[in-house]
Coordinates of C-alpha atoms in Angstrom, one line a residue:
Chain A
M1 CA -76.5 20.5 7.2
A2 CA -75.8 24.0 6.1
D3 CA -73.1 25.9 7.9
P4 CA -75.1 27.6 10.7
H5 CA -72.7 30.6 10.8
E6 CA -73.5 31.5 7.3
Q7 CA -75.8 34.4 6.9
P8 CA -78.3 34.7 4.2
T9 CA -77.2 37.3 1.8
R10 CA -78.7 40.6 2.8
Q11 CA -78.1 44.0 1.5
V12 CA -76.2 46.2 3.9
R13 CA -77.8 49.6 3.8
E14 CA -75.6 52.6 4.1
I15 CA -78.3 54.7 5.6
F16 CA -80.3 52.9 8.2
L17 CA -84.1 53.0 8.3
G18 CA -86.1 54.0 11.2
E19 CA -89.9 53.2 11.2
G20 CA -90.8 54.4 7.6
T21 CA -88.9 56.3 4.9
F22 CA -85.7 57.8 5.9
P23 CA -84.3 60.3 5.1
Q24 CA -87.5 62.3 4.3
P25 CA -87.8 63.8 0.8
P26 CA -86.5 67.3 0.7
P27 CA -89.1 70.0 1.3
A28 CA -90.4 71.9 -1.7
D29 CA -88.7 75.2 -0.9
G30 CA -85.3 73.9 -1.9
T31 CA -83.8 73.5 1.6
E32 CA -82.5 70.2 2.7
N33 CA -82.7 68.4 6.0
L34 CA -79.4 67.9 7.8
L35 CA -78.3 64.3 8.9
V36 CA -76.4 64.4 12.2
N37 CA -74.8 61.7 14.3
I38 CA -75.3 62.5 18.1
G39 CA -73.0 60.2 20.0
P40 CA -71.6 57.7 20.6
S41 CA -69.0 59.9 22.3
H42 CA -71.1 62.8 23.4
P43 CA -71.4 64.1 26.9
A44 CA -75.2 63.7 26.9
M45 CA -75.2 60.1 25.4
H46 CA -74.5 58.1 28.5
G47 CA -72.0 55.5 27.2
I48 CA -72.4 54.0 23.8
I49 CA -75.7 55.3 22.4
R50 CA -75.8 56.9 19.0
I51 CA -78.8 58.8 17.7
F52 CA -78.8 59.3 14.0
A53 CA -81.0 62.3 13.6
E54 CA -82.5 64.1 10.6
L55 CA -82.7 67.8 11.5
D56 CA -84.9 70.6 10.0
G57 CA -83.3 73.6 11.6
E58 CA -83.2 72.6 15.3
R59 CA -86.2 70.4 15.0
L60 CA -85.7 66.6 15.0
V61 CA -87.7 65.3 12.1
K62 CA -86.7 61.6 12.2
T63 CA -84.4 59.8 14.5
D64 CA -82.9 56.4 14.6
V65 CA -81.6 55.0 17.9
E66 CA -78.6 52.7 18.0
I67 CA -77.6 51.0 21.3
G68 CA -74.1 50.2 20.3
Y69 CA -71.7 47.5 21.3
L70 CA -71.3 46.9 24.9
H71 CA -71.0 43.1 24.9
R72 CA -70.1 40.9 27.7
G73 CA -72.3 38.2 26.5
F74 CA -74.4 37.9 29.6
E75 CA -76.8 35.3 28.5
K76 CA -74.1 33.2 26.7
H77 CA -71.9 33.2 29.8
C78 CA -74.8 32.2 32.0
E79 CA -75.4 29.2 29.9
G80 CA -71.7 28.2 30.3
G81 CA -71.5 27.8 34.0
P82 CA -73.4 26.4 37.1
Y83 CA -76.4 28.4 38.3
N84 CA -74.8 30.3 41.1
N85 CA -72.0 31.4 38.8
A86 CA -74.4 33.7 37.0
M87 CA -74.6 35.9 40.1
P88 CA -71.6 38.0 39.3
Y89 CA -72.9 38.6 35.8
T90 CA -76.2 39.8 37.1
D91 CA -74.4 42.4 39.3
R92 CA -73.1 44.0 36.2
L93 CA -76.5 44.2 34.4
N94 CA -77.5 47.3 36.3
Y95 CA -74.5 48.9 38.0
V96 CA -76.6 51.4 40.0
S97 CA -79.0 48.9 41.6
P98 CA -77.3 45.5 41.2
L99 CA -79.0 44.0 44.2
I100 CA -82.4 43.9 42.5
N101 CA -80.8 42.0 39.6
N102 CA -79.2 39.5 42.0
F103 CA -82.5 38.8 43.7
G104 CA -84.5 38.6 40.5
Y105 CA -82.3 35.9 39.0
A106 CA -82.1 34.0 42.3
S107 CA -85.9 34.1 42.6
A108 CA -86.3 32.8 39.0
V109 CA -84.1 29.8 39.8
E110 CA -85.9 29.3 43.1
K111 CA -89.2 29.3 41.2
L112 CA -87.7 26.6 38.9
L113 CA -86.6 24.6 41.9
G114 CA -89.9 25.1 43.7
I115 CA -88.3 26.2 46.9
D116 CA -89.1 29.2 49.2
V117 CA -86.6 31.3 51.0
T118 CA -87.0 32.0 54.7
E119 CA -89.1 34.9 55.9
R120 CA -86.2 36.8 57.2
C121 CA -84.4 36.4 53.9
Q122 CA -87.5 37.8 52.1
Y123 CA -87.5 40.9 54.3
I124 CA -83.7 41.4 53.6
R125 CA -84.4 41.2 49.9
V126 CA -87.1 43.7 50.2
I127 CA -85.0 46.1 52.3
M128 CA -82.0 45.9 50.0
S129 CA -84.0 46.2 46.8
E130 CA -85.7 49.3 48.1
I131 CA -82.3 50.8 49.1
S132 CA -81.2 50.1 45.6
R133 CA -84.2 51.7 44.0
I134 CA -83.4 54.9 45.9
T135 CA -79.7 54.9 44.7
D136 CA -80.9 54.3 41.2
H137 CA -83.5 57.2 41.2
L138 CA -80.9 59.5 42.9
T139 CA -78.4 58.8 40.1
C140 CA -81.0 59.2 37.3
I141 CA -82.5 62.6 38.6
G142 CA -79.0 63.8 39.6
A143 CA -77.5 63.0 36.1
S144 CA -80.4 64.5 34.1
A145 CA -80.4 67.6 36.3
M146 CA -76.7 68.1 35.8
E147 CA -77.2 67.8 32.0
L148 CA -79.6 70.7 32.2
G149 CA -77.0 72.7 34.1
A150 CA -78.1 72.0 37.7
F151 CA -74.7 70.8 38.9
T152 CA -75.6 71.4 42.6
V153 CA -78.4 68.9 42.5
F154 CA -76.1 66.3 41.0
L155 CA -73.7 66.8 43.9
Y156 CA -76.4 66.7 46.5
M157 CA -77.9 63.4 45.0
I158 CA -74.5 61.8 44.8
K159 CA -73.9 62.8 48.4
A160 CA -77.2 61.0 49.4
R161 CA -76.3 58.0 47.2
E162 CA -72.9 57.8 49.0
F163 CA -74.6 57.4 52.4
L164 CA -76.7 54.6 51.0
W165 CA -73.9 52.9 49.3
E166 CA -72.1 52.9 52.6
V167 CA -75.0 50.9 54.0
V168 CA -74.8 48.5 51.0
E169 CA -71.0 48.2 51.6
K170 CA -71.7 47.3 55.3
V171 CA -74.0 44.5 54.2
T172 CA -72.3 43.1 51.1
G173 CA -68.7 44.1 51.4
A174 CA -68.7 45.9 48.1
R175 CA -70.3 49.0 46.6
L176 CA -70.8 47.9 43.0
T177 CA -70.0 44.3 42.3
I178 CA -71.8 43.0 45.3
S179 CA -72.7 39.4 44.4
Y180 CA -74.9 39.3 47.5
G181 CA -77.8 37.1 46.2
R182 CA -77.6 33.3 46.3
V183 CA -80.0 30.7 44.9
G184 CA -81.9 29.9 48.1
G185 CA -81.0 32.9 50.1
V186 CA -78.4 35.6 50.4
K187 CA -74.7 35.6 51.2
A188 CA -74.9 36.5 54.8
D189 CA -77.2 38.1 57.4
L190 CA -77.5 41.9 58.0
P191 CA -74.6 43.2 60.2
P192 CA -75.5 44.3 63.7
E193 CA -75.1 48.0 63.2
F194 CA -77.4 47.9 60.1
E195 CA -80.6 49.4 61.4
P196 CA -79.1 52.7 62.9
A197 CA -77.0 53.0 59.8
V198 CA -80.1 52.8 57.5
R199 CA -81.9 55.4 59.7
Q200 CA -79.0 57.7 59.6
A201 CA -78.7 57.4 55.9
F202 CA -82.4 57.9 55.4
Q203 CA -82.3 61.1 57.5
E204 CA -79.6 62.4 55.2
T205 CA -81.4 61.4 52.1
R206 CA -84.6 63.1 53.2
T207 CA -82.7 66.3 53.8
V208 CA -81.3 66.1 50.3
L209 CA -84.6 65.4 48.7
D210 CA -86.1 68.4 50.5
E211 CA -83.3 70.6 49.2
V212 CA -83.7 69.2 45.6
H213 CA -87.5 69.9 45.8
K214 CA -86.7 73.5 46.6
L215 CA -84.1 73.7 43.9
L216 CA -85.9 72.0 41.0
T217 CA -89.6 71.3 41.4
G218 CA -90.6 75.0 41.0
N219 CA -87.5 76.1 39.2
R220 CA -88.6 78.1 36.2
I221 CA -85.8 76.9 33.9
F222 CA -86.2 73.3 35.0
V223 CA -89.9 73.3 34.5
D224 CA -89.7 75.0 31.2
R225 CA -87.3 72.4 29.9
M226 CA -89.2 69.4 31.4
K227 CA -92.9 70.1 31.1
G228 CA -94.5 68.9 27.9
I229 CA -91.2 67.5 26.6
G230 CA -90.7 63.9 25.6
V231 CA -94.4 63.0 26.0
I232 CA -95.5 59.5 25.2
S233 CA -99.1 58.5 25.2
R234 CA -100.5 55.8 27.4
E235 CA -101.3 53.6 24.3
D236 CA -97.8 54.1 22.9
A237 CA -96.3 53.3 26.2
I238 CA -98.3 50.0 26.5
S239 CA -97.6 49.1 22.9
Y240 CA -93.9 49.5 23.5
A241 CA -94.1 47.5 26.7
I242 CA -92.7 50.4 28.8
T243 CA -92.9 49.7 32.4
G244 CA -91.8 51.4 35.6
P245 CA -91.7 55.2 36.3
L246 CA -92.1 56.0 32.6
L247 CA -95.4 54.0 32.5
R248 CA -96.6 55.4 35.8
A249 CA -95.9 58.9 34.6
C250 CA -98.6 58.2 31.9
G251 CA -101.1 57.5 34.6
V252 CA -101.0 53.7 34.5
P253 CA -100.6 52.5 38.1
F254 CA -98.7 49.2 37.0
D255 CA -96.1 48.0 39.5
V256 CA -95.0 44.5 39.8
R257 CA -94.8 44.8 43.5
R258 CA -98.5 45.4 43.7
A259 CA -99.8 43.6 40.6
T260 CA -98.2 40.2 41.3
P261 CA -96.7 40.5 44.8
Y262 CA -93.5 38.6 45.5
W263 CA -91.5 38.2 48.7
V264 CA -93.3 40.1 51.5
Y265 CA -94.5 43.1 49.4
D266 CA -98.2 42.2 50.0
R267 CA -97.7 42.7 53.8
L268 CA -96.2 46.2 53.4
D269 CA -98.1 49.4 53.0
F270 CA -97.0 51.7 50.3
E271 CA -98.4 53.9 47.5
I272 CA -97.8 53.8 43.8
P273 CA -97.2 57.4 42.6
V274 CA -98.6 58.2 39.2
G275 CA -98.5 61.2 36.8
D276 CA -100.9 62.1 34.1
V277 CA -99.3 63.6 31.1
G278 CA -96.3 61.2 30.6
D279 CA -93.8 64.0 30.1
N280 CA -90.3 64.4 31.5
Y281 CA -91.6 66.4 34.4
D282 CA -94.0 63.7 35.5
R283 CA -91.3 61.2 35.4
Y284 CA -89.2 63.4 37.7
L285 CA -92.0 63.8 40.1
V286 CA -92.9 60.1 40.1
R287 CA -89.3 59.2 40.9
M288 CA -89.1 61.7 43.6
A289 CA -92.3 60.3 45.2
E290 CA -91.1 56.7 44.7
M291 CA -88.0 57.3 46.8
E292 CA -90.1 58.5 49.8
Q293 CA -92.3 55.4 49.3
S294 CA -89.2 53.1 49.3
M295 CA -87.9 54.6 52.5
R296 CA -91.4 54.0 54.0
I297 CA -91.2 50.3 52.9
V298 CA -87.8 49.9 54.4
E299 CA -88.8 51.4 57.7
Q300 CA -91.9 49.1 57.9
A301 CA -89.8 46.1 56.9
L302 CA -87.2 46.8 59.6
R303 CA -90.0 46.9 62.2
A304 CA -91.6 43.7 61.0
M305 CA -88.6 41.6 60.2
P306 CA -88.4 38.4 62.4
A307 CA -85.2 37.8 64.2
G308 CA -83.1 34.7 63.4
P309 CA -83.2 31.6 65.6
V310 CA -81.8 31.6 69.0
N311 CA -78.0 30.9 69.2
V312 CA -77.2 27.2 69.8
D313 CA -76.1 26.1 73.2
F314 CA -72.4 26.4 73.8
E315 CA -72.4 23.4 76.2
G316 CA -69.3 24.8 77.9
R317 CA -67.1 24.4 75.0
P318 CA -66.3 27.8 73.6
F319 CA -64.2 26.9 70.6
T320 CA -63.1 29.9 68.9
T321 CA -61.0 28.9 66.0
P322 CA -61.3 26.2 63.3
S323 CA -57.9 24.8 64.3
E324 CA -59.1 24.0 67.8
Y325 CA -62.1 22.4 66.2
V326 CA -59.9 20.3 64.0
D327 CA -57.6 19.4 66.9
R328 CA -60.5 18.1 68.8
G329 CA -61.7 16.0 65.9
K330 CA -58.2 14.5 65.5
L331 CA -58.4 13.4 69.1
G332 CA -61.6 11.5 68.4
K333 CA -63.7 13.9 70.6
T334 CA -66.5 14.3 68.0
D335 CA -69.5 14.3 70.3
G336 CA -71.8 17.2 69.5
L337 CA -69.1 18.9 67.4
L338 CA -71.6 19.9 64.8
L339 CA -73.4 22.0 67.5
V340 CA -70.4 24.0 68.4
P341 CA -70.2 27.5 66.9
I342 CA -66.8 28.6 65.8
T343 CA -65.4 31.9 64.7
L344 CA -63.7 32.0 61.3
S345 CA -61.3 34.4 59.8
P346 CA -62.7 38.0 59.7
N347 CA -62.7 37.8 55.8
L348 CA -65.7 35.3 56.2
R349 CA -67.6 37.4 58.8
G350 CA -71.3 37.2 58.6
Q351 CA -71.3 33.6 57.8
E352 CA -72.1 32.4 61.3
R353 CA -74.2 29.3 61.2
P354 CA -77.3 30.4 63.1
F355 CA -77.5 33.5 60.8
H356 CA -77.0 31.5 57.8
Q357 CA -79.9 29.3 58.7
A358 CA -82.1 32.4 59.3
V359 CA -81.4 33.8 55.8
N360 CA -81.1 30.8 53.6
A361 CA -83.6 28.2 52.5
P362 CA -83.3 24.9 54.4
D363 CA -83.0 23.0 51.1
K364 CA -79.8 21.0 50.8
R365 CA -80.3 20.6 47.0
A366 CA -79.7 24.3 46.4
V367 CA -78.2 26.1 49.3
L368 CA -74.5 26.1 50.0
P369 CA -73.8 25.3 53.7
S370 CA -72.3 28.0 55.9
K371 CA -68.5 28.2 56.0
E372 CA -68.5 26.9 59.6
V373 CA -70.2 23.7 58.5
T374 CA -68.1 23.4 55.4
Y375 CA -64.8 23.7 57.3
G376 CA -66.0 22.0 60.4
S377 CA -67.6 18.7 59.3
I378 CA -67.2 16.1 56.6
E379 CA -71.0 16.3 55.9
G380 CA -70.8 19.9 55.3
L381 CA -67.7 19.5 53.1
M382 CA -69.3 16.9 51.0
Q383 CA -72.5 18.9 50.6
H384 CA -70.4 22.0 49.6
F385 CA -68.4 19.9 47.0
M386 CA -71.5 18.3 45.6
L387 CA -73.0 21.7 44.9
I388 CA -69.8 23.1 43.5
M389 CA -68.5 20.3 41.5
D390 CA -69.1 20.3 37.7
G391 CA -72.0 18.0 36.9
F392 CA -73.5 17.9 40.4
G393 CA -74.6 21.3 41.7
I394 CA -78.0 22.8 41.7
R395 CA -80.2 20.7 39.5
P396 CA -83.6 22.0 38.9
P397 CA -86.0 19.7 37.1
A398 CA -86.4 20.2 33.4
G399 CA -88.8 23.1 32.7
E400 CA -89.0 26.8 32.4
A401 CA -90.0 29.7 34.6
Y402 CA -90.3 33.4 34.2
F403 CA -90.0 35.6 37.4
A404 CA -90.5 39.3 37.3
V405 CA -89.3 41.9 39.9
E406 CA -89.9 45.6 40.0
G407 CA -86.5 47.0 39.0
A408 CA -85.8 50.7 39.4
N409 CA -86.8 51.2 35.8
G410 CA -89.6 48.8 35.6
E411 CA -90.3 45.1 35.2
L412 CA -87.1 43.2 35.3
G413 CA -87.8 39.6 34.3
F414 CA -85.7 36.5 34.2
Y415 CA -86.8 33.7 32.0
V416 CA -84.7 30.5 32.8
V417 CA -84.9 27.2 31.1
S418 CA -83.5 24.1 32.6
D419 CA -82.6 20.8 31.0
G420 CA -82.2 19.0 34.3
S421 CA -78.4 19.5 34.6
D422 CA -76.4 21.8 36.8
R423 CA -76.2 24.7 34.5
P424 CA -79.0 26.8 33.0
Y425 CA -79.9 25.9 29.5
R426 CA -81.0 29.3 28.7
V427 CA -81.1 32.5 30.8
R428 CA -83.1 35.4 29.4
C429 CA -83.1 38.8 31.1
R430 CA -86.1 41.1 30.1
P431 CA -84.3 44.4 30.8
P432 CA -86.5 47.4 31.8
C433 CA -84.6 49.9 29.7
L434 CA -84.8 48.2 26.3
P435 CA -88.5 49.1 25.7
P436 CA -88.1 52.8 26.4
M437 CA -85.0 52.9 24.1
A438 CA -87.1 51.3 21.4
A439 CA -89.7 54.0 21.9
L440 CA -87.2 56.9 22.2
H441 CA -87.7 58.0 18.7
R442 CA -91.5 58.5 19.4
M443 CA -90.6 60.8 22.3
L444 CA -87.9 62.8 20.4
E445 CA -89.5 63.3 17.0
G446 CA -91.0 66.6 16.5
G447 CA -89.2 68.1 19.4
M448 CA -86.2 70.3 19.6
M449 CA -82.7 69.1 19.4
A450 CA -82.0 70.5 22.9
D451 CA -84.9 68.5 24.3
M452 CA -83.2 65.3 23.4
V453 CA -81.0 65.7 26.5
P454 CA -83.6 65.7 29.2
T455 CA -85.8 63.1 27.4
F456 CA -82.9 60.7 27.0
G457 CA -81.9 61.4 30.7
S458 CA -85.4 60.6 31.9
I459 CA -85.2 57.1 30.4
N460 CA -82.3 56.2 32.7
M461 CA -80.8 53.9 30.2
I462 CA -78.5 51.4 31.7
A463 CA -76.3 49.9 28.9
G464 CA -75.4 46.8 30.9
E465 CA -79.0 45.6 30.6
L466 CA -79.2 46.3 26.9
E467 CA -76.8 43.6 25.7
R468 CA -77.2 39.9 25.8
Chain B
M1 CA -109.1 35.8 34.4
D2 CA -107.4 32.6 35.7
G3 CA -104.5 31.4 33.6
S4 CA -106.0 28.0 33.0
A5 CA -109.2 29.7 31.8
I6 CA -107.2 31.6 29.4
L7 CA -105.7 28.4 28.0
A8 CA -109.1 26.9 27.8
R9 CA -110.4 29.9 25.9
L10 CA -107.5 29.6 23.4
Q11 CA -108.1 25.9 22.9
E12 CA -111.8 26.6 22.3
R13 CA -111.1 29.2 19.8
F14 CA -108.2 27.6 17.9
G15 CA -108.8 24.0 18.6
A16 CA -106.1 21.6 17.3
A17 CA -103.9 24.6 16.3
V18 CA -103.0 24.9 20.0
L19 CA -100.6 22.0 20.0
A20 CA -100.0 21.7 23.9
T21 CA -100.6 23.5 27.1
H22 CA -99.1 23.3 30.5
D23 CA -98.6 25.4 33.7
H24 CA -95.2 24.4 35.0
R25 CA -94.6 26.4 38.2
G26 CA -97.7 28.4 37.7
D27 CA -96.7 29.9 34.3
H28 CA -99.6 29.2 32.0
T29 CA -98.2 28.3 28.6
A30 CA -99.7 27.5 25.2
V31 CA -97.7 26.0 22.4
V32 CA -99.3 26.9 19.1
D33 CA -98.9 26.1 15.5
R34 CA -96.7 28.5 13.5
G35 CA -99.4 29.1 10.9
V36 CA -101.8 30.7 13.5
V37 CA -99.4 32.4 15.8
L38 CA -100.3 35.9 14.5
D39 CA -104.0 35.1 14.9
V40 CA -103.5 33.8 18.4
L41 CA -101.6 36.9 19.4
R42 CA -104.1 39.2 17.9
F43 CA -106.9 37.3 19.7
C44 CA -105.0 37.5 23.0
R45 CA -104.7 41.3 22.5
D46 CA -108.1 42.2 21.3
E47 CA -110.4 39.7 23.0
P48 CA -112.3 41.7 25.7
A49 CA -111.9 38.8 28.3
L50 CA -108.2 38.5 27.7
R51 CA -107.0 42.0 26.8
L52 CA -103.3 40.9 27.0
D53 CA -102.2 44.3 25.7
M54 CA -98.5 44.2 26.6
L55 CA -95.9 42.1 24.8
M56 CA -93.8 41.9 28.0
D57 CA -91.0 39.9 26.4
L58 CA -90.2 38.0 23.2
T59 CA -87.3 35.7 23.0
A60 CA -86.1 32.5 21.5
V61 CA -84.7 29.2 22.9
D62 CA -82.3 27.0 20.9
Y63 CA -83.2 23.4 21.8
L64 CA -80.2 21.9 20.0
N65 CA -79.2 18.6 21.8
Y66 CA -81.8 19.3 24.6
P67 CA -82.5 15.9 26.2
G68 CA -85.8 14.5 25.2
R69 CA -86.4 17.0 22.3
E70 CA -84.3 15.4 19.6
A71 CA -87.4 15.1 17.3
G72 CA -89.1 18.4 17.8
P73 CA -88.3 21.7 16.1
R74 CA -85.0 23.2 17.0
F75 CA -86.1 26.6 18.1
E76 CA -88.9 28.0 20.0
I77 CA -90.0 31.6 20.0
V78 CA -91.5 32.6 23.4
Y79 CA -94.0 35.5 23.7
I80 CA -94.6 36.5 27.3
L81 CA -98.0 38.5 27.3
Y82 CA -99.3 40.6 30.2
S83 CA -102.6 42.4 30.7
V84 CA -102.2 45.8 32.3
S85 CA -106.0 46.1 32.9
E86 CA -106.8 42.5 34.0
N87 CA -103.4 41.7 35.6
H88 CA -102.8 38.3 34.2
R89 CA -100.0 36.7 32.2
V90 CA -99.8 34.0 29.6
R91 CA -97.0 32.6 27.6
V92 CA -97.3 31.6 23.9
K93 CA -94.7 29.5 22.3
V94 CA -94.2 28.5 18.7
G95 CA -91.8 26.0 17.3
V96 CA -89.5 26.8 14.5
E97 CA -87.6 24.4 12.3
E98 CA -83.9 24.9 11.6
D99 CA -84.2 24.7 7.8
D100 CA -87.1 27.1 7.7
P101 CA -86.5 29.7 10.4
V102 CA -89.3 32.2 9.7
V103 CA -92.1 33.4 11.8
P104 CA -94.6 36.2 10.9
T105 CA -93.8 39.5 12.4
A106 CA -95.9 40.9 15.4
V107 CA -94.9 44.5 14.5
P108 CA -98.4 45.3 13.4
L109 CA -99.6 44.4 16.8
W110 CA -97.0 45.9 19.2
G111 CA -94.5 48.6 18.7
I112 CA -91.9 46.8 20.9
A113 CA -91.9 43.7 18.6
N114 CA -89.8 45.8 16.3
W115 CA -86.7 45.7 18.5
Y116 CA -87.5 42.4 20.2
E117 CA -87.5 40.7 16.8
R118 CA -84.5 42.4 15.5
E119 CA -82.7 41.1 18.6
V120 CA -84.0 37.5 18.1
W121 CA -82.9 37.7 14.4
D122 CA -79.5 38.9 15.6
M123 CA -78.9 36.4 18.3
F124 CA -80.6 33.3 16.8
G125 CA -81.0 33.9 13.1
I126 CA -84.7 33.5 13.1
R127 CA -86.3 35.8 10.4
F128 CA -89.6 37.6 10.9
D129 CA -91.6 37.7 7.8
G130 CA -92.9 41.2 7.1
H131 CA -90.6 42.9 9.5
P132 CA -90.2 46.6 8.3
D133 CA -86.6 47.0 9.4
P134 CA -84.8 43.7 9.5
R135 CA -81.2 44.5 10.6
R136 CA -79.1 43.5 13.5
L137 CA -79.7 45.3 16.8
L138 CA -76.8 44.3 19.0
M139 CA -74.0 43.1 16.6
Y140 CA -72.5 44.9 13.7
E141 CA -73.6 44.3 10.2
E142 CA -70.5 42.3 9.2
F143 CA -70.7 39.9 12.1
V144 CA -71.0 36.3 10.8
G145 CA -73.3 33.9 12.7
H146 CA -75.8 34.2 15.5
P147 CA -74.1 34.2 18.9
L148 CA -76.9 32.7 21.1
R149 CA -77.2 29.6 19.0
K150 CA -76.0 26.6 21.0
D151 CA -73.5 25.6 18.1
Y152 CA -71.9 29.1 18.2
P153 CA -68.8 28.5 20.3
M154 CA -68.4 30.9 23.3
N155 CA -64.8 31.8 22.6
R156 CA -65.1 32.2 18.9
R157 CA -63.3 35.3 17.6
Q158 CA -64.1 37.4 14.6
P159 CA -61.9 39.9 12.8
L160 CA -62.1 43.6 13.7
V161 CA -63.9 45.5 11.2
G162 CA -62.7 49.0 10.2
P163 CA -64.8 52.0 9.5
R164 CA -67.3 51.6 6.8
N165 CA -66.0 54.3 4.6

């Protein structure tokens, strides 16, 4: 067998090629086009992107987009550990709306297992995904407005995002690296003060959106720099597999939430905003309208969400700490111990058993037991160990499944292949930002150098999703 | 159109070149012969009843040491197709042998195939015949090997490469 790491000999080209000949032959009048590197360390290139551009004056004749080296080895790492261990890696795919990535991956594994999560959990996933979508759009619009000089808008948007992130923090315990999804459910139920907190945050967000509308939507400078810039046709967008706000700005009403409804989206009433030209201004308007729709979805879901099961009977034995529970077990008084709710350390708050059952699937093959059961009974401990130990764990039958959710930037798909063991054989993430990046040169070429900034900003490129 | 109807349509059109079909967990999948994969993709895209006009995803799976597949081809290329107008999905897969890892390119059919195929070449070392721009997408040019192959160790290190000139 040949050494698999050996590469076939290929010519390393000094000047990279885009689609076609590059650089262009010099014009007949004796002038020459200028080759310029924009990025990777440039204030308008978010992160590690390099655009290698051929300029004729200030006009972009030809561009080549490079996505740089931000490598954590997401897919390789997922293949190296048990199913639930991939959850922290999915957090880091999209660092402005990590909850959607969590739930997308968890749903793909659930599809592979053939289990359904509880209804309350589906509502929680919808609510948290929509809140994440709002934070994502706020960041995108705020950042691109700032790059056009509208710094006030950025501050307002980040203020609104802060209110929403506080809600996320209340639920998950973290703001960025939330790791809230679980195969078969979520980590814990919503906290009791959740609903008023969301309403308060939405009120603030709506105020901010009103202000931003007044500042931007009719603003002469903003409109002049956004309208007719970065246009991509409907055919090109479909050929480049662009989804999300960029596709909807071209007038295609494709939204995974509506096209192939998952969780409880088919029970909720919402509209899919579309544009018609497919330029930067339409993308801005689509995102602004989507945030309003997301808030509408959350408010409906909060009204429709079923409550968890009734608390179990205390039977006159109000144990409060695990140590009392253990003491009672040592004395041999084990009658009905499993029914007794106990309170754990505050670090594990939100793991109370009845809530755990409300938000997680009742499938012992996949779902970790609540901490009360784990620490309070030998059956729970054994089940926990079996799911955690190497070689046991979640074992979906051999096969493959693709599950798509509507991420903030478009279709976010997870393709998971199982070989029947407790670790995924292959995890593939279909990132929503890779296709627009692949089509970026089509949006840039022929435009002005300065238009690159709003066009690139409107893509909302998230580098964490681009790498494997 | 129902997923199983799409598979039946493909079988009717391509006959024995459709090697297998299945709908595990509701994902309708056709495994096709490498020789006709481009025809199948073009048929899926252009046939009025199918109109699978979006190449939603293209990736590969390395089935090295996969239990029960010791005999088959080592790699599989997976095309996930979606129809924006008809709202249906189908998956087309093609097996690729280790000693001849070449697949015809889908760039003439979809613009996005350009980057997806560069990525598969980069990560798995599967070449796409006729690709207009076959260079690495994610790793640097001097990188040796293909990281997502199963025999590429997770903790392997490679020397740092200085500036090119």
